[in-house]
Short mmCIF file of C-alpha atoms and ligand atoms in Angstrom, two decimals:
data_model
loop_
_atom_site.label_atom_id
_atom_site.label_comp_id
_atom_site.label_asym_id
_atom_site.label_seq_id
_atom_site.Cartn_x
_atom_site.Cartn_y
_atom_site.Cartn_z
CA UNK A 19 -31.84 26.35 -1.74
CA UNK A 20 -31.19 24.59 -4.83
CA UNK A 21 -31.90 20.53 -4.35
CA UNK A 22 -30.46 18.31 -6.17
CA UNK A 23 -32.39 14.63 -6.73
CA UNK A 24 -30.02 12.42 -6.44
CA UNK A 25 -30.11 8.62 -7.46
CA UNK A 26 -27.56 6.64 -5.93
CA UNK A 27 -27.98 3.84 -8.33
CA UNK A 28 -29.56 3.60 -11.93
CA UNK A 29 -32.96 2.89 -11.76
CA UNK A 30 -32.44 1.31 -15.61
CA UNK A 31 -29.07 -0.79 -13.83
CA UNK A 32 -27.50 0.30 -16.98
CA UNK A 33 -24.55 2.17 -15.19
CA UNK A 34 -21.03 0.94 -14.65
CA UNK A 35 -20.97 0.92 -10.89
CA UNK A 36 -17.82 2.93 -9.46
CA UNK A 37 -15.39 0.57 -9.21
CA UNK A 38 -11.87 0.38 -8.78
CA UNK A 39 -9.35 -1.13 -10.99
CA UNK A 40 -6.13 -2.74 -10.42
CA UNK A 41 -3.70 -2.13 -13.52
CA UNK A 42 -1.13 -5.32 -13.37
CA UNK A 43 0.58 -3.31 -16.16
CA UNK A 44 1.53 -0.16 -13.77
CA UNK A 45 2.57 -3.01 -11.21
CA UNK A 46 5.05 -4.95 -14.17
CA UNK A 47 6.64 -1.51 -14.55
CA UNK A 48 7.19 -0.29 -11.60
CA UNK A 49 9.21 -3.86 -10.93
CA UNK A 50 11.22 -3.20 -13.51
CA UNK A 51 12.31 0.46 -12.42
CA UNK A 52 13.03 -1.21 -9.11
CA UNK A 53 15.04 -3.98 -10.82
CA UNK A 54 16.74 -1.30 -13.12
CA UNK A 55 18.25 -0.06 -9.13
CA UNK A 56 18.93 -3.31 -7.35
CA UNK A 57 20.63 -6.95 -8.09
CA UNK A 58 19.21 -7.97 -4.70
CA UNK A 59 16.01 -10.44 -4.62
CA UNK A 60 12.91 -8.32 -4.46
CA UNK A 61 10.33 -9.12 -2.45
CA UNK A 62 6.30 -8.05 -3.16
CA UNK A 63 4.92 -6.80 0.20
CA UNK A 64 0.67 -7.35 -0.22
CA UNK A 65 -0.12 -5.98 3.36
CA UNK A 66 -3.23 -4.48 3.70
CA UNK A 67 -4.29 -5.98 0.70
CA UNK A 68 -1.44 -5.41 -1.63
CA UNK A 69 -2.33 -1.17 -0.73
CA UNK A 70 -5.71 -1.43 -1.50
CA UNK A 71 -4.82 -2.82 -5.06
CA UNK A 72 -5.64 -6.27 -4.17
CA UNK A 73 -3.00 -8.52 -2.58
CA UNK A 74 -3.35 -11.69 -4.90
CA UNK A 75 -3.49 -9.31 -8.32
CA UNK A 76 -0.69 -7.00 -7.00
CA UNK A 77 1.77 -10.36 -6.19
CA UNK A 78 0.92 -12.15 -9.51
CA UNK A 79 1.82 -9.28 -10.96
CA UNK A 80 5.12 -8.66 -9.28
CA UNK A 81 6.28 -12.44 -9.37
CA UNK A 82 5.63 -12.65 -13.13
CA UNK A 83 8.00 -9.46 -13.19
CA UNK A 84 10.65 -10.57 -11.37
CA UNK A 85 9.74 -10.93 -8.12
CA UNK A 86 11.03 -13.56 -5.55
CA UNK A 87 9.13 -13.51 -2.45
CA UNK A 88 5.70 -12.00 -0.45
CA UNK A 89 5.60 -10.14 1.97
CA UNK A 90 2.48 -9.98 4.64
CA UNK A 91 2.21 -8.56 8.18
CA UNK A 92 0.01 -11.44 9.46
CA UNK A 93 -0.07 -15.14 9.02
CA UNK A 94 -3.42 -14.84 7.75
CA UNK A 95 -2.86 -12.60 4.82
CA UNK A 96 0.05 -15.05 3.89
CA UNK A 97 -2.28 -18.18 4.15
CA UNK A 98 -4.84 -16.91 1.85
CA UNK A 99 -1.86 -16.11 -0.74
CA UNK A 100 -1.04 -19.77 0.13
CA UNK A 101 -5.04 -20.71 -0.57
CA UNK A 102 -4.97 -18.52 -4.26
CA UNK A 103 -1.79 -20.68 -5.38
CA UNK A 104 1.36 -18.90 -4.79
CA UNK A 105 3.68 -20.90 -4.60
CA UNK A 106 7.11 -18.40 -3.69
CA UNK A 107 8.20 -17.81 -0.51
CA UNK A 108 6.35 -16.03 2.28
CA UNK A 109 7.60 -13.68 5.19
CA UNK A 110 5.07 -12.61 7.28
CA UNK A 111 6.32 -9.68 10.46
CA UNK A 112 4.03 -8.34 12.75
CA UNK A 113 3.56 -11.36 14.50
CA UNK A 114 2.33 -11.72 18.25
CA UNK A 115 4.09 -13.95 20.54
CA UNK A 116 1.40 -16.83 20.12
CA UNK A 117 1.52 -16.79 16.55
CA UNK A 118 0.45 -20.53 15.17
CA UNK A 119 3.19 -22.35 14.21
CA UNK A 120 2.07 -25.48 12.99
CA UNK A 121 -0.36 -22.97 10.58
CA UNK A 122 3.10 -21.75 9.75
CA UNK A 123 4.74 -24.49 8.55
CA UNK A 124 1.77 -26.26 7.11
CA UNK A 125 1.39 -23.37 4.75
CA UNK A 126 5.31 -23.37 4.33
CA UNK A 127 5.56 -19.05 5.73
CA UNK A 128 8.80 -17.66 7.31
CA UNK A 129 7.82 -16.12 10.50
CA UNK A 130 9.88 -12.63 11.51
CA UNK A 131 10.44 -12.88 15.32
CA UNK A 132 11.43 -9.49 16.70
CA UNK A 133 11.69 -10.43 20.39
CA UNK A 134 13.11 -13.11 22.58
CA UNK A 135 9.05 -13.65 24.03
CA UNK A 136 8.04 -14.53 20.04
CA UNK A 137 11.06 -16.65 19.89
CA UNK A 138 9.46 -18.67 22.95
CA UNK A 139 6.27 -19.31 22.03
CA UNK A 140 7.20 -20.63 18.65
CA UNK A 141 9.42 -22.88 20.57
CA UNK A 142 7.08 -23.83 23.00
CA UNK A 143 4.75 -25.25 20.32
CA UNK A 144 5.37 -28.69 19.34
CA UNK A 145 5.43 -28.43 15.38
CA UNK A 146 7.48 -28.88 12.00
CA UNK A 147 10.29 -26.79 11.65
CA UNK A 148 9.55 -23.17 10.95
CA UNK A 149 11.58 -20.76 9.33
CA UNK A 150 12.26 -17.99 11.18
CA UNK A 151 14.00 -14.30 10.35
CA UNK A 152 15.45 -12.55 13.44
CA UNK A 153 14.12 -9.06 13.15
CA UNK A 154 16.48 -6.67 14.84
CA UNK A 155 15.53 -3.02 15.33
CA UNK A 156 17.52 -0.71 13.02
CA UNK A 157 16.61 2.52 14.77
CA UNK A 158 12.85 2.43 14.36
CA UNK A 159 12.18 1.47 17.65
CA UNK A 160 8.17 0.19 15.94
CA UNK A 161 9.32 -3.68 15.79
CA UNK A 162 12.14 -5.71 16.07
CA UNK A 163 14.53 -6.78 18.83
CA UNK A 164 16.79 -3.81 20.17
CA UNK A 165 20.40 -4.20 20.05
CA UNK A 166 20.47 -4.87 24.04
CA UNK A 167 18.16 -8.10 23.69
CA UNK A 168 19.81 -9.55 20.24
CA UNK A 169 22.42 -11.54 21.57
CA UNK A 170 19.97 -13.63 24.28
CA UNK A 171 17.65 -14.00 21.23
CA UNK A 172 20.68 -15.44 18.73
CA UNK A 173 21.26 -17.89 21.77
CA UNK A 174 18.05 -18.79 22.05
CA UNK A 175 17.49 -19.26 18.29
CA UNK A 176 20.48 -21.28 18.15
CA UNK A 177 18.84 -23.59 20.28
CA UNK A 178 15.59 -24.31 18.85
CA UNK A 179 17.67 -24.41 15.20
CA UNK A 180 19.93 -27.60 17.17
CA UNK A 181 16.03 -29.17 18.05
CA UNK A 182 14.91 -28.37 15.00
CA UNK A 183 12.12 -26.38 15.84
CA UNK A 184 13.34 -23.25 13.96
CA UNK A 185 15.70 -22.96 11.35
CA UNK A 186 17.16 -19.35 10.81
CA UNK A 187 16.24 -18.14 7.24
CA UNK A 188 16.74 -13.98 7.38
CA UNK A 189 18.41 -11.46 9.29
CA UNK A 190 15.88 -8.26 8.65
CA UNK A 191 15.76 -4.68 9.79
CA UNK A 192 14.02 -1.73 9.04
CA UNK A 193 14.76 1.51 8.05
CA UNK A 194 12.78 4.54 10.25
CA UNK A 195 13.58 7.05 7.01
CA UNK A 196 11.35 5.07 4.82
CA UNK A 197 9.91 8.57 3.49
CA UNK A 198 13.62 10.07 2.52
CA UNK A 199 15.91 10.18 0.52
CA UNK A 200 18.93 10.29 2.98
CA UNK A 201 21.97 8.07 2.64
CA UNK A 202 23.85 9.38 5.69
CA UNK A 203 20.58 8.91 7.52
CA UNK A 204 20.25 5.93 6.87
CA UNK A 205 23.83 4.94 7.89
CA UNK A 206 23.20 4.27 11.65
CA UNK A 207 20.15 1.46 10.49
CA UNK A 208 22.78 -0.09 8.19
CA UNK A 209 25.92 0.07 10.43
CA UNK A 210 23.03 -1.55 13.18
CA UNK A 211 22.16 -4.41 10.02
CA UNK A 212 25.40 -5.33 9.24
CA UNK A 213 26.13 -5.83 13.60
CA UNK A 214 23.28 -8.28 13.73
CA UNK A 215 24.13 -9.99 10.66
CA UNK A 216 27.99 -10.39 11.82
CA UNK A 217 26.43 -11.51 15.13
CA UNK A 218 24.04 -14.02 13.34
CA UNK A 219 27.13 -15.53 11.70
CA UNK A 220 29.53 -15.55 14.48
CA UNK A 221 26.54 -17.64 16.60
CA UNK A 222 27.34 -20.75 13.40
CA UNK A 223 23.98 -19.54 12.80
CA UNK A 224 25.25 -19.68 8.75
CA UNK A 225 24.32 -16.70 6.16
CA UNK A 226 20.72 -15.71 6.48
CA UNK A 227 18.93 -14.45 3.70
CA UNK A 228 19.61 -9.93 5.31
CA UNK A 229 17.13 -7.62 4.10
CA UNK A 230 16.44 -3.99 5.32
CA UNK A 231 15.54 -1.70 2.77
CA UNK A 232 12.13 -1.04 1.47
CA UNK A 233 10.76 1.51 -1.35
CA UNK A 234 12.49 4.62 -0.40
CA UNK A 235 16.01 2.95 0.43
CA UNK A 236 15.86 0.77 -2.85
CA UNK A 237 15.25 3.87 -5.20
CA UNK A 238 18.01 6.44 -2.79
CA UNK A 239 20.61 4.20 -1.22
CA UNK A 240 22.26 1.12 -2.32
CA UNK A 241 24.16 0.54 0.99
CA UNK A 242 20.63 -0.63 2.45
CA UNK A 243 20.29 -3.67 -0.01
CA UNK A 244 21.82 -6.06 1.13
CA UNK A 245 20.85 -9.61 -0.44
CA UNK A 246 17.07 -8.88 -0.76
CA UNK A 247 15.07 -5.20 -0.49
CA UNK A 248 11.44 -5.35 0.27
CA UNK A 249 8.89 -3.79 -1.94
CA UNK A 250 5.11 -2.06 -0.94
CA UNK A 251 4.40 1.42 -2.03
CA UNK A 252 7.11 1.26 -5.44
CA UNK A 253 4.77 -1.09 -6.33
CA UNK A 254 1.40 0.59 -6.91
CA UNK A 255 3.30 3.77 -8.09
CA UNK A 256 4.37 5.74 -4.69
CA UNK A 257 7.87 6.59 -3.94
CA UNK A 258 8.17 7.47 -0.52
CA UNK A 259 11.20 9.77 -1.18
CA UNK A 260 9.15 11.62 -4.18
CA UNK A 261 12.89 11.07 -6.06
CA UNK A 262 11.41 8.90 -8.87
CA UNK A 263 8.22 9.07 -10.86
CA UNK A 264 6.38 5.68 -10.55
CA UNK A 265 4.09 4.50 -12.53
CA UNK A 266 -0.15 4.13 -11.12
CA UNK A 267 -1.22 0.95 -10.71
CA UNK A 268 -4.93 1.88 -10.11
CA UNK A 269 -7.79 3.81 -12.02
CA UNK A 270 -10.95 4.62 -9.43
CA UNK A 271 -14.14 5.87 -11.66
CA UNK A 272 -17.76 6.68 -10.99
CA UNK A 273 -20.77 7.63 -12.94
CA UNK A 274 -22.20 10.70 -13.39
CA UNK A 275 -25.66 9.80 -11.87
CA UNK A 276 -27.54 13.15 -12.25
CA UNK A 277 -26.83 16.49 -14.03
CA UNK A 278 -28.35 19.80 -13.46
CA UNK A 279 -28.42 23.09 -15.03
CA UNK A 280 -28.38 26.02 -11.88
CA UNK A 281 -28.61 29.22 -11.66
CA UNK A 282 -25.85 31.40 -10.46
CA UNK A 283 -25.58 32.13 -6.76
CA UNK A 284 -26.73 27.93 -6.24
CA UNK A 285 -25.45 26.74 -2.87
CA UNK A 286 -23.85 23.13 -3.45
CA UNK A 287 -24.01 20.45 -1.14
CA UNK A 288 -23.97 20.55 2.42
CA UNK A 289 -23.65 23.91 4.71
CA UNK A 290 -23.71 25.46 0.68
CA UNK A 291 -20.33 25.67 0.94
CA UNK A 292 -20.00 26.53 -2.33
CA UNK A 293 -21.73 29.07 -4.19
CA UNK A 294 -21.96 29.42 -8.04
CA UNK A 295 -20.16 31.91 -9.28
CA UNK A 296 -22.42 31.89 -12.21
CA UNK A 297 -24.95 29.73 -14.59
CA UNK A 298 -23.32 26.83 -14.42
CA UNK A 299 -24.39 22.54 -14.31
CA UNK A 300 -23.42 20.20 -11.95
CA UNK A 301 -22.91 16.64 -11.83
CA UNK A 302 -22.94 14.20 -8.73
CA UNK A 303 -20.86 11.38 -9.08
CA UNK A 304 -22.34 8.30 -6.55
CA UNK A 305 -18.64 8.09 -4.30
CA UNK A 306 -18.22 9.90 -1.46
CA UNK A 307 -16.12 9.86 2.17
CA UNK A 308 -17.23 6.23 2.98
CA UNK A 309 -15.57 5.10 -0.54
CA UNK A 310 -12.36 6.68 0.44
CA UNK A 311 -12.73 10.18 -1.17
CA UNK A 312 -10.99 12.99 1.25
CA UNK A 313 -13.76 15.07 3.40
CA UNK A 314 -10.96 17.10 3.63
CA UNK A 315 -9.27 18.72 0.67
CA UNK A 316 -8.40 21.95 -0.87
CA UNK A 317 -10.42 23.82 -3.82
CA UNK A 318 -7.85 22.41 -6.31
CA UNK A 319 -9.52 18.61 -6.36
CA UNK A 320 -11.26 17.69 -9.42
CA UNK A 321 -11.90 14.52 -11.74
CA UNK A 322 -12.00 13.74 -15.42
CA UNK A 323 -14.52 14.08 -17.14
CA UNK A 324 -13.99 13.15 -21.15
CA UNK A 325 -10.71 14.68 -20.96
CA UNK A 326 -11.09 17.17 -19.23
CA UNK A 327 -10.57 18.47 -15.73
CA UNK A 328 -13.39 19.97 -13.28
CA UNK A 329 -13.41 20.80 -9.63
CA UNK A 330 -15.21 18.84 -6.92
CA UNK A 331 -17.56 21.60 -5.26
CA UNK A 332 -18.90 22.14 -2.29
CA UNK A 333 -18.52 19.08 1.08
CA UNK A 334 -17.54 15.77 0.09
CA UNK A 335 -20.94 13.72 1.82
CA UNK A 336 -20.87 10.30 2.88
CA UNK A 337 -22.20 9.01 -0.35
CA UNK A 338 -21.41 11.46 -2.77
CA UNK A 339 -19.40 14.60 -4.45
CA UNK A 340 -20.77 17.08 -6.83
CA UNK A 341 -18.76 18.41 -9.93
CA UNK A 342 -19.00 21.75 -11.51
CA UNK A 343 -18.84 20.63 -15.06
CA UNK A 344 -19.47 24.64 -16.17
CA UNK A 345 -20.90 24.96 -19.95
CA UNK A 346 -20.84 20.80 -20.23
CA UNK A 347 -24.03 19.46 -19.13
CA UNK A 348 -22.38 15.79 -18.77
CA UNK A 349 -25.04 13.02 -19.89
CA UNK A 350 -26.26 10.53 -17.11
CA UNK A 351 -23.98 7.64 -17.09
CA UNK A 352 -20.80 9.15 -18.52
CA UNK A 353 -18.11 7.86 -16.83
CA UNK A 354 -15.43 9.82 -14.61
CA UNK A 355 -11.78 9.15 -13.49
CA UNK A 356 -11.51 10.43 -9.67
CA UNK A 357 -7.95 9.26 -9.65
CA UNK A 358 -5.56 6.89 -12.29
CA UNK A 359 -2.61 6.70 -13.75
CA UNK A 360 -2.95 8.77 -17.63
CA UNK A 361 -1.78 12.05 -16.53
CA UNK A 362 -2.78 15.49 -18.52
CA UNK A 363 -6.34 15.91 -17.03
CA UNK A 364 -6.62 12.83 -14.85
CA UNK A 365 -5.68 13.40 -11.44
CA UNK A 366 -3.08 10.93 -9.99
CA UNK A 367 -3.08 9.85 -6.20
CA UNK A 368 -0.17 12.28 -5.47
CA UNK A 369 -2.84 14.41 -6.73
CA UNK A 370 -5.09 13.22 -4.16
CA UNK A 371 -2.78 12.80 -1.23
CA UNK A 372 -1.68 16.76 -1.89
CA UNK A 373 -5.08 18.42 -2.18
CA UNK A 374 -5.88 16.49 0.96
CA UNK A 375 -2.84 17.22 2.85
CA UNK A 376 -1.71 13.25 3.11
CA UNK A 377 0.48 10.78 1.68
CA UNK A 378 -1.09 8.69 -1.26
CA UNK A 379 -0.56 5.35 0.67
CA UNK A 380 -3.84 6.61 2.79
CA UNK A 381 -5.81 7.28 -0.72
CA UNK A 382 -5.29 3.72 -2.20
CA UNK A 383 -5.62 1.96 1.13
CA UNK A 384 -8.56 3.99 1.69
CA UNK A 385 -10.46 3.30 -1.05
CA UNK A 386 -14.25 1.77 0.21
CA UNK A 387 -15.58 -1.95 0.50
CA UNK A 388 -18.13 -1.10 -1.96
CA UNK A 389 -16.20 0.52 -4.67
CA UNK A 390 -15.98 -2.87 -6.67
CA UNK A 391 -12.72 -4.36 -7.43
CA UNK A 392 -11.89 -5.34 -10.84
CA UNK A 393 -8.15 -6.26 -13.08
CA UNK A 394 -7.29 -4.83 -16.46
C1 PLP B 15 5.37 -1.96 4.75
C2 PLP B 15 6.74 -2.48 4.94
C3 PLP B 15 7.65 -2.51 3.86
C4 PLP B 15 7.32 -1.89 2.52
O1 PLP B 15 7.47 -0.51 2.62
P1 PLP B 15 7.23 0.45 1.36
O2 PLP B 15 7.76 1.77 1.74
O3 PLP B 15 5.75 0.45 1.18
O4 PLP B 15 7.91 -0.17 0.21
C5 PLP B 15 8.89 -3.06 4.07
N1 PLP B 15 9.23 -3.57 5.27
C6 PLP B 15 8.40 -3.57 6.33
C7 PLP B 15 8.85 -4.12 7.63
C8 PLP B 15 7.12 -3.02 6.21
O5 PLP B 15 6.30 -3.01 7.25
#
């Protein structure tokens, strides 16, 4: 068997580590296209690390496009927004009964409470005033308070807003469709908004701030607007209802790290997989399934390689894929593109997510703790 030497790292240090980098101009955008669609405030959800684009870079970007709040699924996340200098308003969901309110209100973020148990403890803590968005369940049946608890949880919410403890900011739901494009689907989630908001207001409870729709129901269905729509994957490029063509907001390359002329009939890689077909050379690029590239994935997958596109051969390894470059025997160094945003012969994440058989949120969010991070 063929075996290929493989240097993980330059020995010279010369190399431009494989690194992933966030494109604020794919995020400014992909803000407007979403503004082109809704008069509603938009808000920039940054969970899990703004998608694996960087939660800070991905919400700068979106508030100097138009953006008017942050979204977070834990306090923590919307603390260290706090910490970088944001200043616009936080909503962090997700929350455990227990949550820490004073934490809350120090660092001024509105705390979704999808149960009458979450209501309770926040109550139960002697602290400032925090702001508070009753989270009923639209259908999802994941989070938020189902229709048959709402009413005990306005009451109770009306309480702590006489003491002062809470004061209601938002009415939210969620949509379960969030990967269709499917207005009459989506009419039972916003029949069920608009009954909690009516309830909300009937309790003297005033007129929350009522959001429900994210990505998908933004770009497919204004009926799920309402006064604000809340923002993730449109973001970084990915419409969940595959209706509108976003733009990338990420570019992940590695360097070629060794090159080798072979012979045909060469097993590649582990299990030799792959066989050359004929005399061919192969590069290795130093990424592999710890950095986020699928183990799994069909013979289509490729990268760029100076403008040109060439299959990933043989198993993916921990560390590492190998690239049948064919006639090109790619200098050590030379950059490649796994995935970005340029089109032609640079594979995209939809790319990614179909010759792997996922969704592209799972390729960005994916993407290793040593890849390094960096902004154009
Ligand atoms: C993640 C999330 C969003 C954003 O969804 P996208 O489809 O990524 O835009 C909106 N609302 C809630 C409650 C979420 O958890």
């Amino acid at each position: 068997m063929n075996q290929i030497p493989v240097t993980l790292e330059s020995r010279t240090g010369t190399f431009r580590p494989p690194t992933l980098q966030t494109l604020p101009v794919g995020v400014a955008a992909n803000m407007a296209m979403i503004r082109a669609r809704t008069r509603s405030t938009i808000m920039a959800v940054v969970k899990a690390d703004g998608y694996g684009h960087g939660a800070v870079t991905v919400a700068e970007a979106a508030l100097a496009a138009g953006a008017g709040w942050l979204g977070t699924t834990s306090l923590e996340e919307a603390t260290a927004l706090r910490a970088a200098g944001l200043a616009a308003p936080i909503l962090t969901w997700l929350n455990p009964a227990g949550i820490d309110a004073e934490q809350a209100a120090a660092n001024r973020v509105d705390v979704a409470v999808g149960s009458v148990d979450e209501l309770g403890s926040l109550l139960a803590q002697s602290a400032p005033t925090v702001r508070i968005h009753l989270y009923a369940d639209t259908g999802m049946s994941r989070g938020g308070c189902p229709r048959s608890q709402w009413d005990e949880l306005i009451a109770l919410a009306r309480r702590g807003q006489r003491a002062r403890t809470v004061r209601v900011a938002g009415v939210m739901g969620h949509l379960s469709l969030a990967d269709h494009a499917d207005p009459v689907a989506n009419a039972a989630g916003v029949a069920d908004m608009r009954e909690a908001v009516r309830a909300v207001r009937a309790a003297g409870l005033g007129s929350p701030l009522a959001h429900l729709a994210a990505t998908s129901g933004t770009l497919t269905d204004p009926a799920t607007h309402f006064g604000m729509v809340r923002i993730g994957a449109g973001l970084v490029g990915i419409d969940p209802s595959e209706t509108v063509e976003m733009h990338g907001a990420s570019r992940l390359t590695a360097p070629v790290v060794h090159t080798a002329a072979v012979k045909a009939g060469t097993p590649v890689g582990y299990g030799g997989t792959y066989v050359t077909e004929r005399a061919t050379h192969l590069s290795v690029l130093p990424v592999g399934y710890a950095d986020g590239i699928p183990r799994e994935r069909s013979p289509q997958a490729g990268v760029e390689i100076g403008g040109r596109r060439f299959p990933v051969v043989g198993r993916v390894s921990m560390d590492q894929i190998v690239v049948d470059t064919g006639d090109e025997a790619v200098p050590v160094g030379t950059s490649a593109t796994v995935f970005g945003p340029d089109g032609g012969a640079t594979p995209t994440i939809q790319d990614w997510a179909r010759w792997a058989g996922t969704i592209p949120h799972t390729i960005v969010t994916g993407i290793g703790s040593r890849v390094k991070r960096s902004t154009a």
